[in-house]
Every structure is written in C-alpha cells, then in structure tokens.
C-alpha positions as a Markdown table, in Angstrom:
| # | Residue | x | y | z |
|---|---|---|---|---|
| 1 | Ile | 0.0 | 0.3 | 0.0 |
| 2 | Val | 2.6 | 2.3 | 0.9 |
| 3 | Arg | 4.4 | 2.1 | -2.5 |
| 4 | Asp | 0.8 | 2.5 | -4.0 |
| 5 | Ile | 0.8 | 6.2 | -2.4 |
| 6 | Glu | 4.9 | 6.6 | -3.6 |
| 7 | Arg | 4.2 | 6.2 | -6.9 |
| 8 | Gly | 0.1 | 7.8 | -6.9 |
| 9 | Gln | -1.5 | 4.5 | -7.8 |
| 10 | Val | -3.6 | 5.0 | -5.0 |
| 11 | Asn | -3.8 | 8.4 | -2.9 |
| 12 | Ile | -4.5 | 6.6 | 0.4 |
| 13 | Gly | -4.5 | 3.6 | 2.4 |
| 14 | Phe | -5.0 | 2.0 | 6.2 |
| 15 | Val | -1.2 | 1.0 | 6.9 |
| 16 | Arg | 0.6 | 0.7 | 10.3 |
| 17 | Pro | 3.0 | 3.1 | 12.0 |
| 18 | Leu | 5.4 | 5.2 | 10.0 |
| 19 | Asp | 7.8 | 8.1 | 10.4 |
| 20 | Asn | 6.6 | 11.6 | 8.3 |
| 21 | Asn | 8.8 | 11.7 | 6.3 |
| 22 | Gly | 9.7 | 12.5 | 2.3 |
| 23 | Ala | 6.5 | 13.6 | 0.9 |
| 24 | Leu | 4.7 | 10.5 | 2.9 |
| 25 | Arg | 2.1 | 11.4 | 5.6 |
| 26 | Trp | -0.1 | 9.3 | 8.2 |
| 27 | Gln | -1.7 | 9.9 | 11.3 |
| 28 | Ala | -3.3 | 7.0 | 13.2 |
| 29 | Ile | -6.8 | 6.9 | 14.0 |
| 30 | Thr | -7.2 | 3.5 | 16.7 |
| 31 | Glu | -5.5 | 0.9 | 18.8 |
| 32 | Glu | -5.5 | -2.7 | 18.1 |
| 33 | Arg | -4.3 | -5.3 | 20.6 |
| 34 | Tyr | -2.6 | -8.6 | 18.9 |
| 35 | Leu | -4.7 | -11.6 | 20.8 |
| 36 | Leu | -3.7 | -15.2 | 20.4 |
| 37 | Ala | -5.5 | -16.6 | 17.4 |
| 38 | Val | -6.9 | -20.1 | 18.4 |
| 39 | Ala | -8.3 | -22.9 | 16.7 |
| 40 | Lys | -12.4 | -23.8 | 18.1 |
| 41 | Asn | -11.5 | -27.0 | 18.3 |
| 42 | Asn | -7.9 | -26.1 | 19.9 |
| 43 | Ala | -8.1 | -27.2 | 24.0 |
| 44 | Leu | -7.4 | -23.1 | 24.5 |
| 45 | Ala | -10.4 | -21.7 | 22.9 |
| 46 | Glu | -12.2 | -23.0 | 26.0 |
| 47 | Ala | -9.9 | -22.1 | 28.6 |
| 48 | Gln | -10.4 | -19.1 | 31.4 |
| 49 | Ser | -7.2 | -17.4 | 30.4 |
| 50 | Val | -4.2 | -17.8 | 28.6 |
| 51 | Thr | -0.6 | -17.6 | 29.9 |
| 52 | Leu | 3.1 | -17.4 | 28.1 |
| 53 | Glu | 2.9 | -20.9 | 30.2 |
| 54 | Asp | 0.2 | -22.5 | 27.7 |
| 55 | Leu | 2.3 | -21.5 | 24.2 |
| 56 | Arg | 5.0 | -24.3 | 25.8 |
| 57 | Arg | 2.1 | -26.7 | 24.8 |
| 58 | Gln | 1.6 | -25.6 | 21.5 |
| 59 | Lys | 2.7 | -25.1 | 17.8 |
| 60 | Ile | 2.7 | -21.4 | 17.2 |
| 61 | Ile | 2.5 | -19.5 | 13.8 |
| 62 | Ser | 4.9 | -16.3 | 13.1 |
| 63 | Phe | 5.1 | -13.7 | 11.2 |
| 64 | Ser | 8.8 | -13.6 | 8.7 |
| 65 | Arg | 8.5 | -11.2 | 6.5 |
| 66 | Ser | 12.0 | -9.6 | 5.2 |
| 67 | Asn | 11.5 | -6.0 | 6.7 |
| 68 | Leu | 11.0 | -7.5 | 10.4 |
| 69 | Ser | 9.1 | -4.8 | 11.7 |
| 70 | Tyr | 8.2 | -3.4 | 15.7 |
| 71 | Thr | 5.3 | -5.9 | 16.4 |
| 72 | Glu | 7.5 | -9.4 | 14.1 |
| 73 | Arg | 10.7 | -8.2 | 16.9 |
| 74 | Tyr | 8.8 | -7.7 | 19.7 |
| 75 | Phe | 7.0 | -11.4 | 18.9 |
| 76 | Leu | 10.7 | -12.7 | 19.0 |
| 77 | Glu | 12.1 | -11.6 | 21.7 |
| 78 | Thr | 8.9 | -12.0 | 23.9 |
| 79 | Phe | 9.9 | -15.7 | 22.5 |
| 80 | Arg | 13.0 | -16.4 | 23.5 |
| 81 | Glu | 13.0 | -14.6 | 26.3 |
| 82 | His | 10.4 | -17.1 | 27.8 |
| 83 | Glu | 11.5 | -19.6 | 26.0 |
| 84 | Leu | 9.2 | -20.5 | 23.4 |
| 85 | Ser | 11.4 | -20.3 | 19.8 |
| 86 | Asp | 11.8 | -23.8 | 19.7 |
| 87 | Arg | 7.6 | -23.8 | 18.9 |
| 88 | Ile | 7.1 | -22.3 | 16.4 |
| 89 | Val | 6.0 | -24.4 | 13.9 |
| 90 | Tyr | 5.4 | -22.2 | 10.7 |
| 91 | Thr | 6.2 | -18.6 | 9.6 |
| 92 | Cys | 4.3 | -16.3 | 6.8 |
| 93 | Asp | 4.4 | -13.1 | 5.7 |
| 94 | Asp | 0.3 | -11.7 | 6.5 |
| 95 | Thr | -2.1 | -12.1 | 8.7 |
| 96 | Leu | -5.2 | -14.0 | 6.4 |
| 97 | Ser | -2.4 | -16.7 | 5.9 |
| 98 | Leu | -1.5 | -16.9 | 9.8 |
| 99 | Ile | -5.8 | -17.3 | 10.4 |
| 100 | Ala | -6.0 | -20.3 | 7.3 |
| 101 | Leu | -3.7 | -21.7 | 9.5 |
| 102 | Val | -4.7 | -21.4 | 12.6 |
| 103 | Ser | -8.0 | -22.6 | 11.3 |
| 104 | Ala | -7.0 | -25.4 | 10.1 |
| 105 | Gly | -5.0 | -26.8 | 12.8 |
| 106 | Val | -2.1 | -26.5 | 12.5 |
| 107 | Gly | -0.9 | -23.9 | 15.3 |
| 108 | Val | -1.9 | -21.0 | 17.4 |
| 109 | Gly | -0.6 | -17.3 | 16.1 |
| 110 | Phe | -1.3 | -13.4 | 17.3 |
| 111 | Val | -3.2 | -11.6 | 15.0 |
| 112 | Pro | -4.3 | -7.7 | 15.6 |
| 113 | Glu | -7.7 | -7.7 | 17.4 |
| 114 | Trp | -9.6 | -6.6 | 13.0 |
| 115 | Ala | -9.7 | -10.2 | 12.3 |
| 116 | Ala | -12.1 | -10.6 | 15.3 |
| 117 | Asn | -14.3 | -9.0 | 12.6 |
| 118 | Leu | -14.2 | -11.6 | 9.3 |
| 119 | Pro | -16.9 | -13.5 | 8.1 |
| 120 | Asn | -17.0 | -17.4 | 8.7 |
| 121 | Arg | -14.3 | -17.7 | 11.7 |
| 122 | Asn | -13.7 | -21.5 | 12.8 |
| 123 | Phe | -10.8 | -20.2 | 14.8 |
| 124 | Cys | -11.5 | -17.6 | 18.3 |
| 125 | Leu | -9.4 | -15.0 | 19.8 |
| 126 | Lys | -7.9 | -15.0 | 23.8 |
| 127 | Ala | -5.6 | -12.7 | 25.5 |
| 128 | Val | -3.0 | -13.9 | 26.4 |
| 129 | Glu | -1.5 | -12.8 | 30.2 |
| 130 | Glu | 1.6 | -11.7 | 29.6 |
| 131 | Ile | 1.2 | -10.1 | 26.0 |
| 132 | Asp | -0.2 | -5.8 | 26.3 |
| 133 | Leu | 1.4 | -5.3 | 22.9 |
| 134 | Arg | -0.5 | -2.4 | 21.2 |
| 135 | Ile | -0.3 | -1.1 | 18.2 |
| 136 | Asp | -1.9 | 1.6 | 15.3 |
| 137 | Leu | -3.4 | 2.0 | 12.7 |
| 138 | Gly | -3.9 | 5.1 | 10.6 |
| 139 | Leu | -3.7 | 6.6 | 7.4 |
| 140 | Ala | -1.3 | 7.5 | 4.7 |
| 141 | Trp | -1.7 | 9.8 | 2.3 |
| 142 | Ser | 1.2 | 11.6 | 0.0 |
| 143 | Asn | 1.6 | 15.4 | 1.0 |
| 144 | Gln | 2.4 | 16.1 | -3.0 |
| 145 | Asp | -0.8 | 14.3 | -3.8 |
| 146 | Pro | -3.5 | 16.8 | -4.6 |
| 147 | Thr | -6.4 | 14.9 | -3.3 |
| 148 | Ala | -9.9 | 17.5 | -2.3 |
| 149 | Asn | -11.1 | 16.7 | 0.9 |
| 150 | Arg | -8.8 | 14.4 | 2.5 |
| 151 | Asp | -9.3 | 16.0 | 5.9 |
| 152 | Asp | -13.1 | 14.4 | 5.0 |
| 153 | Ile | -11.1 | 11.2 | 4.6 |
| 154 | Ile | -9.4 | 11.0 | 7.5 |
| 155 | Glu | -12.2 | 12.1 | 9.5 |
| 156 | Ile | -14.4 | 9.2 | 8.1 |
| 157 | Gly | -11.9 | 7.1 | 8.8 |
| 158 | Arg | -11.5 | 7.6 | 12.7 |
| 159 | Gln | -15.3 | 7.8 | 12.5 |
| 160 | Leu | -15.5 | 3.9 | 10.7 |
| 161 | Ala | -12.6 | 2.6 | 13.4 |
| 162 | Ala | -14.5 | 3.8 | 15.7 |
| 163 | Asn | -17.7 | 2.2 | 14.9 |
| 164 | Ile | -16.0 | -0.6 | 13.9 |
| 165 | Ala | -13.8 | -0.3 | 17.8 |
| 166 | Lys | -17.5 | -0.2 | 19.3 |
| 167 | Gly | -18.7 | -2.9 | 16.8 |
| 168 | Pro | -20.7 | -6.5 | 18.0 |
| 169 | Ala | -17.7 | -8.6 | 17.1 |
| 170 | Arg | -15.7 | -7.2 | 19.4 |
| 171 | Lys | -15.1 | -8.6 | 22.9 |
| 172 | Gln | -13.6 | -7.1 | 25.6 |
| 173 | Tyr | -10.2 | -9.5 | 25.9 |
| 174 | Arg | -9.3 | -10.3 | 29.8 |
| 175 | Asn | -5.4 | -9.8 | 30.4 |
C-alpha cells in the first residue's frame, strides 16, 4: 500500500505506523491489541485464561517478513525470553495466511484485533496474560497528492475505526 501511495497509484491507505518522511504522511486513527488466534477445536479456546506457559504445549505460527516490524521483533524477543522459539513450527508473511493456518489447526498465532471481524471464523481470539502489545492503525497519503477533501477522508476513517471498535464482533478480552 505504501509503495502504491508513493507511486501515486493510491491516494490514501490504511497502514501501520510509519515515519512522516519525504512526501509520505501518516496519521493514527485507532489502536488495536494483538491477541492469540486459536482454532475453535483447540483446548485453549475454552480456557478461562491463557498464559505464555500454556504456549509450551502449542505449535506457534509466527510472522516472518523480510523487514521485521516492531511487532514481529516484539514477539520474536518474547518467544526467545520465554524459551518458546522452538515452538515456532511455521512462519508466514501476512495476517490472513496466519489465520488460515490457525483455522486449519496447524497451530496458534498472534494477530491484530481486527481479525475478530472476519466472517466464517473457525478460530477465536484470546488475550494472553503476559502480552499487552497495542499498535496503531492509521491512514497514509502523499503530501504531494492534490486530492481534495483528504481531511474529510481522514475523519471518515476515524469514524469507521470507532464504529468497528464498538461493533458486536469486538469483545473485551481480559488480560
């Protein structure tokens, strides 16, 4: 998305945090937590609480992108600190692939909260007691783009994010 904005192929896009450098601008519109995606037939799906210790008996699916983001570094370091690195059995580079693997019963993995809004889910989201990672979601655009009403689009994006945050699919996940 960012590359398409830079090339002028997209006017504005939903992206994770990035620096306001060059012609690219970014503004946060909401914040999400990362939660553990668990297949509905996994024993953790019924657990009242989940801890990192519980993951010792699970296969973990992790992100593995060429340029590690803050989120990916956070989880890799957390897995290392809690001696869970050897539980990583599969890696992928996007959230929907990770969710498909979880749904198929391959393992468990951390995903952003927006995954709760996906239709036909064969997984549930669980808070993990020792994990409280929150990440912004925002809009990015080029300051050289002459598109009119960009401020209106940003406000619509904020309202959309607020409505999703209040929506029926979003629960209060205990930590």
